[in-house]
mmCIF file of C-alpha atoms and ligand atoms in Angstrom:
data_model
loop_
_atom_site.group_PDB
_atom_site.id
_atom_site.type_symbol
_atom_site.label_atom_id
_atom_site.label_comp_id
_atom_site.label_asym_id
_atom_site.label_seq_id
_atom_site.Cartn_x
_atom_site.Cartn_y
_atom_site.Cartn_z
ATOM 1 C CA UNK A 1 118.690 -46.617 244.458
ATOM 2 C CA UNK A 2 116.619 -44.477 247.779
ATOM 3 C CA UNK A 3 113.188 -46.002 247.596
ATOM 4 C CA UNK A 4 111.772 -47.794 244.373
ATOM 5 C CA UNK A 5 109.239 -45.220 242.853
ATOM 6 C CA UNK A 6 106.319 -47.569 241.715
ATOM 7 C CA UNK A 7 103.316 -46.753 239.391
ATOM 8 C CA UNK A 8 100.308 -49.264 239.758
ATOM 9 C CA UNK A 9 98.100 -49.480 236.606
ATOM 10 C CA UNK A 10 94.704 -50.159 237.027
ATOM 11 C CA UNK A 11 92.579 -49.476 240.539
ATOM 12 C CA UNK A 12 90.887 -52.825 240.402
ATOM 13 C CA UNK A 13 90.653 -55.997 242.536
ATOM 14 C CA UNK A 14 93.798 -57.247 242.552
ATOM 15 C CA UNK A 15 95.978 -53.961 242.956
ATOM 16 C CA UNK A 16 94.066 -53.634 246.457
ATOM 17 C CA UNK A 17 95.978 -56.404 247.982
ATOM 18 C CA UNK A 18 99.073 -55.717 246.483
ATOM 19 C CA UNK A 19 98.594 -52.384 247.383
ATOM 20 C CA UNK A 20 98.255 -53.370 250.840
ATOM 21 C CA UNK A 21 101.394 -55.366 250.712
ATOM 22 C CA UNK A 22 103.081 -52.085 249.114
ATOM 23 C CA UNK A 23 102.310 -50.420 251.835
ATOM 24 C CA UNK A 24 104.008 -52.756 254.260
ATOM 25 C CA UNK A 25 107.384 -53.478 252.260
ATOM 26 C CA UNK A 26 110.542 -51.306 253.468
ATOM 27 C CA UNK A 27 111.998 -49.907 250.643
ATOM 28 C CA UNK A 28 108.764 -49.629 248.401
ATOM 29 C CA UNK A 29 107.298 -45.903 247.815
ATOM 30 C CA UNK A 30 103.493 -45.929 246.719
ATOM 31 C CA UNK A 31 104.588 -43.033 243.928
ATOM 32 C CA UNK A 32 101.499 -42.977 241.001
ATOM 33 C CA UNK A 33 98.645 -45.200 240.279
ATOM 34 C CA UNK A 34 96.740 -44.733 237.019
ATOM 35 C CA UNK A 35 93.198 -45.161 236.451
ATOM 36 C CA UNK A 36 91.061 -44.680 233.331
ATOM 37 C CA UNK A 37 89.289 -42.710 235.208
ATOM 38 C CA UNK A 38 90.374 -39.814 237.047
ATOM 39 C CA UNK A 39 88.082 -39.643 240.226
ATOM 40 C CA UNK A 40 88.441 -43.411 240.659
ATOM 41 C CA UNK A 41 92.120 -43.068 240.311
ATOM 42 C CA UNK A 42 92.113 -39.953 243.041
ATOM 43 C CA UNK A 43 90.181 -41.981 245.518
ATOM 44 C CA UNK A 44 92.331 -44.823 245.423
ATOM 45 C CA UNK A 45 95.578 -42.502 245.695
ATOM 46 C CA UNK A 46 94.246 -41.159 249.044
ATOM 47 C CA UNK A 47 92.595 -44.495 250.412
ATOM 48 C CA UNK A 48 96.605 -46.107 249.995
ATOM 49 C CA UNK A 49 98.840 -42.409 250.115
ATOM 50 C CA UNK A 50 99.781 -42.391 246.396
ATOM 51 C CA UNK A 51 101.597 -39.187 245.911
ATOM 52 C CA UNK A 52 100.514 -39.048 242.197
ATOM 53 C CA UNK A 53 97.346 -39.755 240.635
ATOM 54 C CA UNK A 54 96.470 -39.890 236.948
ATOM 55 C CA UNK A 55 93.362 -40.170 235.182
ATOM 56 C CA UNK A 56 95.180 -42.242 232.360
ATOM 57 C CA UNK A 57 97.432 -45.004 232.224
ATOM 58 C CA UNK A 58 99.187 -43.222 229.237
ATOM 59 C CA UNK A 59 99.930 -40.093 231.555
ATOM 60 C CA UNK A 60 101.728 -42.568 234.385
ATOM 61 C CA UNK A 61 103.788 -44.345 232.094
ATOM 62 C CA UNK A 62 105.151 -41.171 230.356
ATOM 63 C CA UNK A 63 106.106 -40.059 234.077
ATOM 64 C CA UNK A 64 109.773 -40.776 234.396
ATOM 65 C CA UNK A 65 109.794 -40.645 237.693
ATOM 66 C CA UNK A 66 108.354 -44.334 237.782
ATOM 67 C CA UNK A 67 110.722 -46.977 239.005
ATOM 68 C CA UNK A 68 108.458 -50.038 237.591
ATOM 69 C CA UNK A 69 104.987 -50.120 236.882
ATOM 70 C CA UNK A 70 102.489 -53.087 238.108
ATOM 71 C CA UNK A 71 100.111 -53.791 235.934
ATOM 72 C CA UNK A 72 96.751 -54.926 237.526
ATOM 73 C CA UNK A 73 93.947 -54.893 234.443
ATOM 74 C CA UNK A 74 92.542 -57.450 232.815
ATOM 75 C CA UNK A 75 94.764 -59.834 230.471
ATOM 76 C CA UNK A 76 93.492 -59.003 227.412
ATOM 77 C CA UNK A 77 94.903 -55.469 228.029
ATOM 78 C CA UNK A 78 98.381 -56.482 229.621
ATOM 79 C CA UNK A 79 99.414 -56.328 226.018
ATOM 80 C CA UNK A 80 99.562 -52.504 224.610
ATOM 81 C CA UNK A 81 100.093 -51.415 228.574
ATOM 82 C CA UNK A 82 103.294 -53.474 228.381
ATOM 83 C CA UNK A 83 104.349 -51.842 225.080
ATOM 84 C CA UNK A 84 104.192 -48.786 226.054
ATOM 85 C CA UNK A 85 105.407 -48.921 228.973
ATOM 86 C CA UNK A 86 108.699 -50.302 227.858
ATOM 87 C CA UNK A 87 108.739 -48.083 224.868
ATOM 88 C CA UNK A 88 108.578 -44.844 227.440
ATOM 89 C CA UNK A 89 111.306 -46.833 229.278
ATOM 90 C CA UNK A 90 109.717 -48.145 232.419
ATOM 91 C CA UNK A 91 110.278 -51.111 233.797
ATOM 92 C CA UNK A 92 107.845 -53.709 234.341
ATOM 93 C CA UNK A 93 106.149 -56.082 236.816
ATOM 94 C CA UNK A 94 102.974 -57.294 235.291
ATOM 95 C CA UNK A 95 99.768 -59.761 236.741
ATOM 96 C CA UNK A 96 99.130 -63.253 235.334
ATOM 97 C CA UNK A 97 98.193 -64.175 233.075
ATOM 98 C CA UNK A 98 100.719 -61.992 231.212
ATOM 99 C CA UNK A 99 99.275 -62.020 227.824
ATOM 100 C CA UNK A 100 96.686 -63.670 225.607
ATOM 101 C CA UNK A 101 99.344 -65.958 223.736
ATOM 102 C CA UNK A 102 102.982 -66.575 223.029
ATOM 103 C CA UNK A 103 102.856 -64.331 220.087
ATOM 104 C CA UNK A 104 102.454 -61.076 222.608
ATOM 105 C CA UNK A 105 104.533 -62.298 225.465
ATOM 106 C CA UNK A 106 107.560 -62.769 222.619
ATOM 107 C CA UNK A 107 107.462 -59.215 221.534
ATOM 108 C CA UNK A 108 107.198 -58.149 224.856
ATOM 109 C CA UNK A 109 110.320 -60.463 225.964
ATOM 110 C CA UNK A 110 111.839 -58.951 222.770
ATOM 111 C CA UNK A 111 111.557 -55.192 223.367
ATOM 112 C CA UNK A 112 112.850 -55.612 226.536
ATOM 113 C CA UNK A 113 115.760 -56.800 225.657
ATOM 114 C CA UNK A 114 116.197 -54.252 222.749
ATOM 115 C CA UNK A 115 115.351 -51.178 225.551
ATOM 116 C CA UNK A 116 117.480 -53.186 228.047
ATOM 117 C CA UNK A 117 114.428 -53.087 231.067
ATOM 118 C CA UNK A 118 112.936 -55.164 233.405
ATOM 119 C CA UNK A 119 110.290 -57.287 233.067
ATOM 120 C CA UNK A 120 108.361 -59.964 234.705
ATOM 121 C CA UNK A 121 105.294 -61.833 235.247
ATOM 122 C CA UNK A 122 103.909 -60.987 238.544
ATOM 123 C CA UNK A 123 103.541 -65.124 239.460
ATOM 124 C CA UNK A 124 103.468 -64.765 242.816
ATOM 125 C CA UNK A 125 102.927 -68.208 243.762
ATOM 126 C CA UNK A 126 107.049 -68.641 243.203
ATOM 127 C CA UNK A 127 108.197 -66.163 245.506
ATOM 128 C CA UNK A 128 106.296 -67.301 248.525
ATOM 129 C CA UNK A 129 108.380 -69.224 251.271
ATOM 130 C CA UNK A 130 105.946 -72.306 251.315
ATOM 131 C CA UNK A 131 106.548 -72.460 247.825
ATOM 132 C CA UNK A 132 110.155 -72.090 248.227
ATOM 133 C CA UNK A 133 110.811 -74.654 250.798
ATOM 134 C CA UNK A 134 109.358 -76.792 248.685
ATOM 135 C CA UNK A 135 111.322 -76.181 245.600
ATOM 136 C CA UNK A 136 114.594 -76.863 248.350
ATOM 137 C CA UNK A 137 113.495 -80.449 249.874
ATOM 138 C CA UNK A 138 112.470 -81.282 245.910
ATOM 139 C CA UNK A 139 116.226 -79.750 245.037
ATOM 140 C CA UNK A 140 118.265 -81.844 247.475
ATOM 141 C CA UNK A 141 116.509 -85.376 246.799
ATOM 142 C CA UNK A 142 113.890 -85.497 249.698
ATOM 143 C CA UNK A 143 111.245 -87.114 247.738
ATOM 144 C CA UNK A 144 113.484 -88.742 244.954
ATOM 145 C CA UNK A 145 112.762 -88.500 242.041
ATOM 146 C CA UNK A 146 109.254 -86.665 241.020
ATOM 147 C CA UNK A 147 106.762 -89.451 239.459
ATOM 148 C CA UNK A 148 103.948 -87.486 239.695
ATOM 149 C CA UNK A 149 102.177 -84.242 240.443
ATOM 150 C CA UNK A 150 98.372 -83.232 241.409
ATOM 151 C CA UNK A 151 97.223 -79.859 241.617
ATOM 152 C CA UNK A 152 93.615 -78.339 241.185
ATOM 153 C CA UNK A 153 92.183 -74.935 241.212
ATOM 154 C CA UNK A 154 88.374 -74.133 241.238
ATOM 155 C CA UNK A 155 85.912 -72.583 242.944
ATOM 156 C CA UNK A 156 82.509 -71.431 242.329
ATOM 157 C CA UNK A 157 82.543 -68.254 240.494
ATOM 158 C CA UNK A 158 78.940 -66.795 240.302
ATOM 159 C CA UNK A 159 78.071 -66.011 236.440
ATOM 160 C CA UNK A 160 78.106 -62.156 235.432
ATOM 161 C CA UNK A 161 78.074 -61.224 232.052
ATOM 162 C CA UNK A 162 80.394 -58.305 232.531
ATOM 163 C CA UNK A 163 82.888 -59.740 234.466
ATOM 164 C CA UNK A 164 86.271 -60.430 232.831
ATOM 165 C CA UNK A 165 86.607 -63.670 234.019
ATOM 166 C CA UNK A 166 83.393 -64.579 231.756
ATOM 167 C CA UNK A 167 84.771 -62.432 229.034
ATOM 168 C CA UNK A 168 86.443 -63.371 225.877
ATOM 169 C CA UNK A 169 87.195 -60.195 224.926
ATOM 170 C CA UNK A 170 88.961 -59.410 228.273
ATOM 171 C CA UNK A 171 91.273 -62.825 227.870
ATOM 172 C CA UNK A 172 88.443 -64.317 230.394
ATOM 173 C CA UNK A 173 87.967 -67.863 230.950
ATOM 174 C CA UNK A 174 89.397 -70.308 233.493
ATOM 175 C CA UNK A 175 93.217 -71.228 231.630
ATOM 176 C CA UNK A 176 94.366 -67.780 231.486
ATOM 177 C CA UNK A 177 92.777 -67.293 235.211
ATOM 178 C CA UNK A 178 93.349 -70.095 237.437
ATOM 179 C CA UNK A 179 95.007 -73.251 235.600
ATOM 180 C CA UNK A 180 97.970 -70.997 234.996
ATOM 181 C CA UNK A 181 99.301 -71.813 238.700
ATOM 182 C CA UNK A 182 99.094 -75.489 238.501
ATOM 183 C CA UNK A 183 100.205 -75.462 235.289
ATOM 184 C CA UNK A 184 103.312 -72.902 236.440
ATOM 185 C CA UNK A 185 104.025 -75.496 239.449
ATOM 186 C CA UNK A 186 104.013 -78.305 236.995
ATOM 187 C CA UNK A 187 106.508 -76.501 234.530
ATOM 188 C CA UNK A 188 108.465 -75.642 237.227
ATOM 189 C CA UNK A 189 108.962 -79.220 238.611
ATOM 190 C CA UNK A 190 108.946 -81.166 235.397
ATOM 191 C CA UNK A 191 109.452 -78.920 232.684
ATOM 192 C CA UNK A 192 107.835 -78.932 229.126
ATOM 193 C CA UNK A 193 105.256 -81.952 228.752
ATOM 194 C CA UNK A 194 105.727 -84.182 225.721
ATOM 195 C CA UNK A 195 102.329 -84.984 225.402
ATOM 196 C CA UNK A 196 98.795 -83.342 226.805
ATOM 197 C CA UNK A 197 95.817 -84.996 227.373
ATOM 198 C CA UNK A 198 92.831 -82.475 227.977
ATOM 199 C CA UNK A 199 89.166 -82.010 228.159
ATOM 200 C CA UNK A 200 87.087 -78.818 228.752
ATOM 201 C CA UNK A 201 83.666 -77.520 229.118
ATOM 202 C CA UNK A 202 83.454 -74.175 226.959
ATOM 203 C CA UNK A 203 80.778 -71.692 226.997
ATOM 204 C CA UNK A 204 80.299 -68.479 225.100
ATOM 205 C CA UNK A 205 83.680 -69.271 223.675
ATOM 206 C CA UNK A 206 85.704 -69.353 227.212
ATOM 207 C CA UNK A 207 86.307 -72.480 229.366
ATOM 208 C CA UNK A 208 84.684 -73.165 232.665
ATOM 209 C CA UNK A 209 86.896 -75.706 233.466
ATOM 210 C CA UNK A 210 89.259 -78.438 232.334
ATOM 211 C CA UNK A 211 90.965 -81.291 233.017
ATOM 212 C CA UNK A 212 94.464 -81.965 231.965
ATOM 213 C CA UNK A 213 97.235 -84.673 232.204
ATOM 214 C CA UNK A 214 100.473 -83.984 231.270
ATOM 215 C CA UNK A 215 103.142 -86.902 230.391
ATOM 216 C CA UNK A 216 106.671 -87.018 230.600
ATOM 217 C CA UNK A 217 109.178 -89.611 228.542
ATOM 218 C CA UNK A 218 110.884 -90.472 232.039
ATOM 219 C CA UNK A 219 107.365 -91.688 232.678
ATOM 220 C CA UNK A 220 106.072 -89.162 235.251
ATOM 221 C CA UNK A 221 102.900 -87.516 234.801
ATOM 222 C CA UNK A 222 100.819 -84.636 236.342
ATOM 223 C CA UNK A 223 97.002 -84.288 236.990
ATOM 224 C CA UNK A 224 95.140 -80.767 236.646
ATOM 225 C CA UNK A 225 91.574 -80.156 237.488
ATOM 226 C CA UNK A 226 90.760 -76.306 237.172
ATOM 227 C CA UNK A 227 87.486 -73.867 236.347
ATOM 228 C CA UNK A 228 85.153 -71.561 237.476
ATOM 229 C CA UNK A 229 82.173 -74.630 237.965
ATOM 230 C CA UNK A 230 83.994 -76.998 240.492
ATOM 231 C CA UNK A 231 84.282 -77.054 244.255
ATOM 232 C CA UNK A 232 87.485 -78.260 244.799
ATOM 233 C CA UNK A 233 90.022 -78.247 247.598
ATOM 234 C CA UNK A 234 92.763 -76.587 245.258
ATOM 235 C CA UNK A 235 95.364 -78.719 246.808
ATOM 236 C CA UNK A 236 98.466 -80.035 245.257
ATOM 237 C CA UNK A 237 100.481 -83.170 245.847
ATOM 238 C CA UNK A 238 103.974 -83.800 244.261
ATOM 239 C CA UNK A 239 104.526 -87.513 244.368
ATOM 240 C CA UNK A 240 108.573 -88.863 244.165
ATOM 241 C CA UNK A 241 110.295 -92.336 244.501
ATOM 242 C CA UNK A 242 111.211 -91.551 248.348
ATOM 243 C CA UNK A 243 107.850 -89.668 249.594
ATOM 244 C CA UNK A 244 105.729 -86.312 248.934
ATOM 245 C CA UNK A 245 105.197 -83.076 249.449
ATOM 246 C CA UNK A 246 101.271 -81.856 250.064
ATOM 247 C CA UNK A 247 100.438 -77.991 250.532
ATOM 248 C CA UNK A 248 97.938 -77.118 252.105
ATOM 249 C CA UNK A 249 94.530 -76.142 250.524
ATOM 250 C CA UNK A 250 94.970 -73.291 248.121
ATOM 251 C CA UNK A 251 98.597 -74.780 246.905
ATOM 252 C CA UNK A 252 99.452 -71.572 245.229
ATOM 253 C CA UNK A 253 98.881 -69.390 248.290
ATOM 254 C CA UNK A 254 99.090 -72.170 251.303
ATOM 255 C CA UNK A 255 101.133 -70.917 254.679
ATOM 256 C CA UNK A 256 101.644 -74.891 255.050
ATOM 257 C CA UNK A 257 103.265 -77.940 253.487
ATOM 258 C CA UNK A 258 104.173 -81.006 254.582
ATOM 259 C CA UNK A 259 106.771 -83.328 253.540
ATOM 260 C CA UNK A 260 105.913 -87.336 253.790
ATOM 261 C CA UNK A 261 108.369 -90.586 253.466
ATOM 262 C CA UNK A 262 107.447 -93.331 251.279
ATOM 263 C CA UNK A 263 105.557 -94.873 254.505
ATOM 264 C CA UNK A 264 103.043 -91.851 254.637
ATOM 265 C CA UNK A 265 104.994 -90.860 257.555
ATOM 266 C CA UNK A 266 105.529 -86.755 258.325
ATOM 267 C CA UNK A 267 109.144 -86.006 258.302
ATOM 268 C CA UNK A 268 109.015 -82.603 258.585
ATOM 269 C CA UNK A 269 106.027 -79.781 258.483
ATOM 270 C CA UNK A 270 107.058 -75.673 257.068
ATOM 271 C CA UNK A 271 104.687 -73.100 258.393
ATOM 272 C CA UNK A 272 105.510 -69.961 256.484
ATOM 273 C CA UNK A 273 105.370 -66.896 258.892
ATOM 274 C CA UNK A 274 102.532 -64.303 258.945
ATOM 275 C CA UNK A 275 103.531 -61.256 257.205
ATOM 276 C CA UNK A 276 101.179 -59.216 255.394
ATOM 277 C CA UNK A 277 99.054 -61.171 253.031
ATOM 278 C CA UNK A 278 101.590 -62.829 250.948
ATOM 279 C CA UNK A 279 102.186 -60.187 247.992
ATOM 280 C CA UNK A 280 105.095 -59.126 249.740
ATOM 281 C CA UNK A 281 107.644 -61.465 248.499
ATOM 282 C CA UNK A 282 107.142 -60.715 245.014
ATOM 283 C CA UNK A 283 107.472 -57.141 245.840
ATOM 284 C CA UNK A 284 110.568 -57.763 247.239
ATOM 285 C CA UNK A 285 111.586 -59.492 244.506
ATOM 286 C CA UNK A 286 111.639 -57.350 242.288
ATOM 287 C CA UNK A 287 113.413 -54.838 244.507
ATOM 288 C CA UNK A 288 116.143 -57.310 244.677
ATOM 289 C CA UNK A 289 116.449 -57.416 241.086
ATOM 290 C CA UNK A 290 116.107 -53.873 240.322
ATOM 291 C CA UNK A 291 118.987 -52.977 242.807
ATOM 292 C CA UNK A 292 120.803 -55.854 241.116
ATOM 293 C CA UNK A 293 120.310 -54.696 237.922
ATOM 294 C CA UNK A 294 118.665 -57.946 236.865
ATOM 295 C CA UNK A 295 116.304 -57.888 233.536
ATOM 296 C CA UNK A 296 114.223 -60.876 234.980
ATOM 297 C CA UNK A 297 113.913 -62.980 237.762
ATOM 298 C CA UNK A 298 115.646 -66.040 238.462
ATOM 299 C CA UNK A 299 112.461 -67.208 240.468
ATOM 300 C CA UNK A 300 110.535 -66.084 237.493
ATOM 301 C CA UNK A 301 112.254 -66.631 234.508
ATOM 302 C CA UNK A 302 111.246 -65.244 231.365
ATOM 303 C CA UNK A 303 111.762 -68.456 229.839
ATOM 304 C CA UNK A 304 109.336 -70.078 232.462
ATOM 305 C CA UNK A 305 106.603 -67.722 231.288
ATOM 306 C CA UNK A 306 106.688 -68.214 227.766
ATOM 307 C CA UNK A 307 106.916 -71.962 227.848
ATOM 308 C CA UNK A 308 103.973 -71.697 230.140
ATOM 309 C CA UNK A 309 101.918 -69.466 227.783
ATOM 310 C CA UNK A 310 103.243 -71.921 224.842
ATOM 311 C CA UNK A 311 101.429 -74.609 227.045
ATOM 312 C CA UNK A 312 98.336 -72.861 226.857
ATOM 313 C CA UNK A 313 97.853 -72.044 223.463
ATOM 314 C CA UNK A 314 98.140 -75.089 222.454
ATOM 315 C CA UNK A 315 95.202 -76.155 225.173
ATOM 316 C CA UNK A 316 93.252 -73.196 223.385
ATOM 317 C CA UNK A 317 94.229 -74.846 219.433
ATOM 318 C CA UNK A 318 93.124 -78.578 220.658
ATOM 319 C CA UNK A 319 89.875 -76.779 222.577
ATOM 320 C CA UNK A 320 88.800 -74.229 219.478
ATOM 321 C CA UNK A 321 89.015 -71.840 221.829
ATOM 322 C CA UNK A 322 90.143 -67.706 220.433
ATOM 323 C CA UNK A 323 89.989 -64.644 221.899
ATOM 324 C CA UNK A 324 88.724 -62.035 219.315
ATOM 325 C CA UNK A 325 91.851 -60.226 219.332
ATOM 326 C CA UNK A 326 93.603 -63.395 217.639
HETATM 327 N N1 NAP B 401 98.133 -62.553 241.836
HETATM 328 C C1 NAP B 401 96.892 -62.781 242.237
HETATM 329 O O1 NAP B 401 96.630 -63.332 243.300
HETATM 330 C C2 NAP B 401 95.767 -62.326 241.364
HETATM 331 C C3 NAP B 401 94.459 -62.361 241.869
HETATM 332 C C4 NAP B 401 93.430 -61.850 241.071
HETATM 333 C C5 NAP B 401 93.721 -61.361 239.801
HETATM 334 N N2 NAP B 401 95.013 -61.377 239.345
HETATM 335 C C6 NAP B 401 95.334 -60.853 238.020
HETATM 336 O O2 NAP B 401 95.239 -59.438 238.077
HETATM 337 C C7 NAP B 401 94.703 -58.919 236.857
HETATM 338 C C8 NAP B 401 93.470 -58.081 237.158
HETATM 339 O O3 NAP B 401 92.532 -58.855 237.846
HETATM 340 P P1 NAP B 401 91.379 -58.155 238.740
HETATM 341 O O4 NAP B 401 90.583 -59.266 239.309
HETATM 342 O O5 NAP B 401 91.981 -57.164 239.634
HETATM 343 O O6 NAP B 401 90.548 -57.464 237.579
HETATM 344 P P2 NAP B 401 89.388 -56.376 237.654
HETATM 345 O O7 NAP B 401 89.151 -55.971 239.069
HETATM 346 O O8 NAP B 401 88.254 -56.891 236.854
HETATM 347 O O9 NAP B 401 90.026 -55.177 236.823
HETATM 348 C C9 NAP B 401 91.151 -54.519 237.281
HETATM 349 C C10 NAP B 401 91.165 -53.098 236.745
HETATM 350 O O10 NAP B 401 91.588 -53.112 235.390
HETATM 351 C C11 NAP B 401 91.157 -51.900 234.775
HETATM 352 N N3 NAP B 401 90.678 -52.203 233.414
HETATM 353 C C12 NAP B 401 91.308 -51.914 232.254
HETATM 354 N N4 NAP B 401 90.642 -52.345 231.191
HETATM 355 C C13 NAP B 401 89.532 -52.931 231.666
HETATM 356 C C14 NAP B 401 88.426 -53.550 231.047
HETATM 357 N N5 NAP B 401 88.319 -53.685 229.710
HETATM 358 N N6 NAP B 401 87.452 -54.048 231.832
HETATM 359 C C15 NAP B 401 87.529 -53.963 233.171
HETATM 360 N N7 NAP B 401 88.580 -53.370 233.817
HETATM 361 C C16 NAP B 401 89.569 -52.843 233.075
HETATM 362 C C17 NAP B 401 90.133 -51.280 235.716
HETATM 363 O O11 NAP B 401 90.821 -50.248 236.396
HETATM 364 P P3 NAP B 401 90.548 -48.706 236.128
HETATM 365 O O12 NAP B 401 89.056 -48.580 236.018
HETATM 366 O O13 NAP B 401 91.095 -48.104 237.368
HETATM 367 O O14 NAP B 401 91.267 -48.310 234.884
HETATM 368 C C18 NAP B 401 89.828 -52.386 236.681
HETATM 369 O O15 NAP B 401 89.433 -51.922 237.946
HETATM 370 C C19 NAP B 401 94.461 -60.111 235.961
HETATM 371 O O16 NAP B 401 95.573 -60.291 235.128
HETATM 372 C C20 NAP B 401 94.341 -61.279 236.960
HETATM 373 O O17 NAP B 401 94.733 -62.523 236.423
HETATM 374 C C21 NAP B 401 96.023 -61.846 240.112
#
C-alpha cells in the first residue's frame, strides 16, 4: 500500500488533535474529511490540507478512495456512521466510547467480519509507550502478582446544556466519556470483574460521576473514581506482591511512570519521548495493521472492547441509567 488514504468524520474537538498528529505521521495522507456541513467541512480541509472535502458524511464514506475512516462525533452517532461505513466497504478506526451498548458494538463486530474489514476502537491510551512499558514490567513479573489497581478520571467540566457530554441523547455522561479509560486499564490488567460495587450521582438522566470497585476471585480488587464534578489528580497506581507501578497525573495520557519495589523504593523511571501530542501511535497502529492485513488490533482487541462496553451496561442497568435510543 503507497500512503494510507484516510477520511476523518466529523470536524469537531477531538479530530483537531488527531488531525494534528495526521499531519505528522510518515505514511498517513490527510485524503477527505466530512462535515455535516459543507463550509465547516471546507475550512477545516484547508486549515489541515485535506485534498477532499464533503459536506456529508454519507458522500465520504461512499468515496472509495478512502483507506479507513476516523470517526470523531459524538457516541451516540458512532453507531449508523459505523454501519455504513462498513456496508460501503471502508475500513474503520472509530473514537471511544465506541457505541452506546454491547448490543451496537456486536453488530458492528459482526458485519465486519461478514465484509471482512477493519475495525477498531480508537483507545488510544493502549498504544502509547508509557502505557506500553508498563504492560512489559507487569508482563515479565516486576511487580508480582497484581493485588490491586487505582485509577481516577475527573475534572471540572463547566455545565452547558448543549454540550454532548451533558447530553443523553448524544451518549453524554461521564461512563461513556471518561471512566472508560480506567475501566479499559483495569480490563486490561485483570480482566472481567466477578463482582461490581458502584455508586453514582445522576442528573438529567446522565452521571456526573461514580465510584466503582471491582473484585476479583484471586482476591485483587480495583478502585475507580470518575465524573465531570470532581477535581482529581487522574492518577493511577497498579499495586502487585513485589512493588508498583504509578503514572503520572493523567494515567491515560502521562509521558511518565515509575516503577517501585515492595520498599517504596524507585527501581526504574520511563519517560516516553516527545513526539507530537500522543495520537500518533494509534495512527500508526493502525497503519501497521492495515499493511498487515489485520481485522483488529492486537493492542486493541475487539474482544477488549466489547467486554469493556459489557462492563458498562451493566453500571447503566444497576444505575437506571438509558439513553433514549435504548
Ligand atoms: N481520544 C481522545 O483523547 C478523545 C478526546 C475527546 C473526545 N474523544 C471522543 O471523540 C468523540 C467526539 O468528541 P468531541 O469532543 O470531539 O465532540 P464534539 O466536538 O462535541 O463533536 C465532534 C463533531 O461531531 C459532529 N457531530 C455529529 N453529530 C453531532 C451531534 N448530534 N451533536 C454535535 N456534534 C455532532 C460535529 O461535526 P460536524 O459539525 O463537522 O459534522 C462535531 O463537531 C467522542 O466519541 C469522544 O469520546 C476522544
Amino acid at each position: 500500500m503507497d500512503k494510507v488514504k484516510w477520511g476523518v468524520i466529523g470536524a469537531g474537538r477531538i479530530a483537531r488533535a488527531f488531525c494534528t498528529a495526521l499531519a505528522e505521521v510518515g505514511g498517513a495522507e490527510l485524503y477527505a474529511v466530512g462535515s455535516r456541513t459543507p463550509d465547516k467541512s471546507a475550512a477545516f480541509a484547508e486549515e489541515y490540507g485535506f485534498t477532499r472535502s464533503y459536506g456529508s458524511y454519507s458522500e465520504l464514506l461512499s468515496d472509495s478512495e478512502v483507506d479507513v475512516v476516523y470517526i470523531a462525533t459524538p457516541m451516540a452517532a458512532h453507531y449508523d456512521i459505523c454501519i455504513e461505513a462498513l456496508e460501503k466497504g471502508r475500513n474503520v478506526f472509530c473514537e471511544k466510547s465506541v457505541t452506546l451498548n454491547a448490543a451496537q458494538l456486536r453488530k458492528i463486530l459482526t458485519l465486519a467480519d461478514e465484509k471482512g474489514l477493519f475495525f477498531c476502537e480508537a483507545m488510544w491510551m493502549k498504544c502509547r509507550p508509557t502505557y506500553l512499558k508498563m504492560k512489559e514490567w507487569v508482563r515479565s513479573g516486576r511487580i508480582g502478582e497484581i493485588r490491586y489497581i487505582k485509577a481516577d478520571f475527573s475534572n471540572f467540566v463547566p455545565y452547558d446544556a448543549n454540550d454532548r457530554l451533558f447530553r443523553a441523547d448524544c451518549g453524554g455522561g461521564a461512563l461513556l466519556d471518561v471512566t472508560v479509560y480506567p475501566l479499559t486499564l483495569v480490563h486490561d490488567l485483570l480482566g472481567v470483574p466477578d463482582e461490581i460495587q458502584s455508586a453514582a450521582h445522576l442528573d438529567n438522566g446522565i452521571d456526573l460521576s461514580s465510584s466503582l470497585i471491582l473484585r476479583y476471585a484471586s482476591g485483587a480488587f480495583a478502585s475507580i473514581d470518575t465524573g465531570f464534578e470532581l477535581g482529581l489528580r487522574n492518577n493511577a497506581v497498579i499495586s502487585g506482591t513485589e512493588g508498583s507501578i504509578v503514572f503520572g497525573d493523567c494515567f491515560f495520557c502521562s509521558e511518565t511512570a515509575e516503577l517501585f519495589d515492595r520498599d517504596r523504593r524507585l527501581i526504574e523511571r520511563y519517560d516516553s519521548p516527545a513526539r507530537v501530542n500522543g495520537y500518533e501511535y494509534e495512527i500508526e497502529e493502525v497503519h501497521r495493521c492495515l499493511a498487515s492485513g489485520l481485522l483488529g488490533s492486537e493492542l486493541i482487541p475487539h474482544s477488549a472492547t466489547l467486554e469493556v462496553m459489557e462492563i458498562m451496561d451493566g453500571l447503566r442497568r444497576v444505575w437506571g441509567m438509558k439513553f433514549p435510543q435504548e
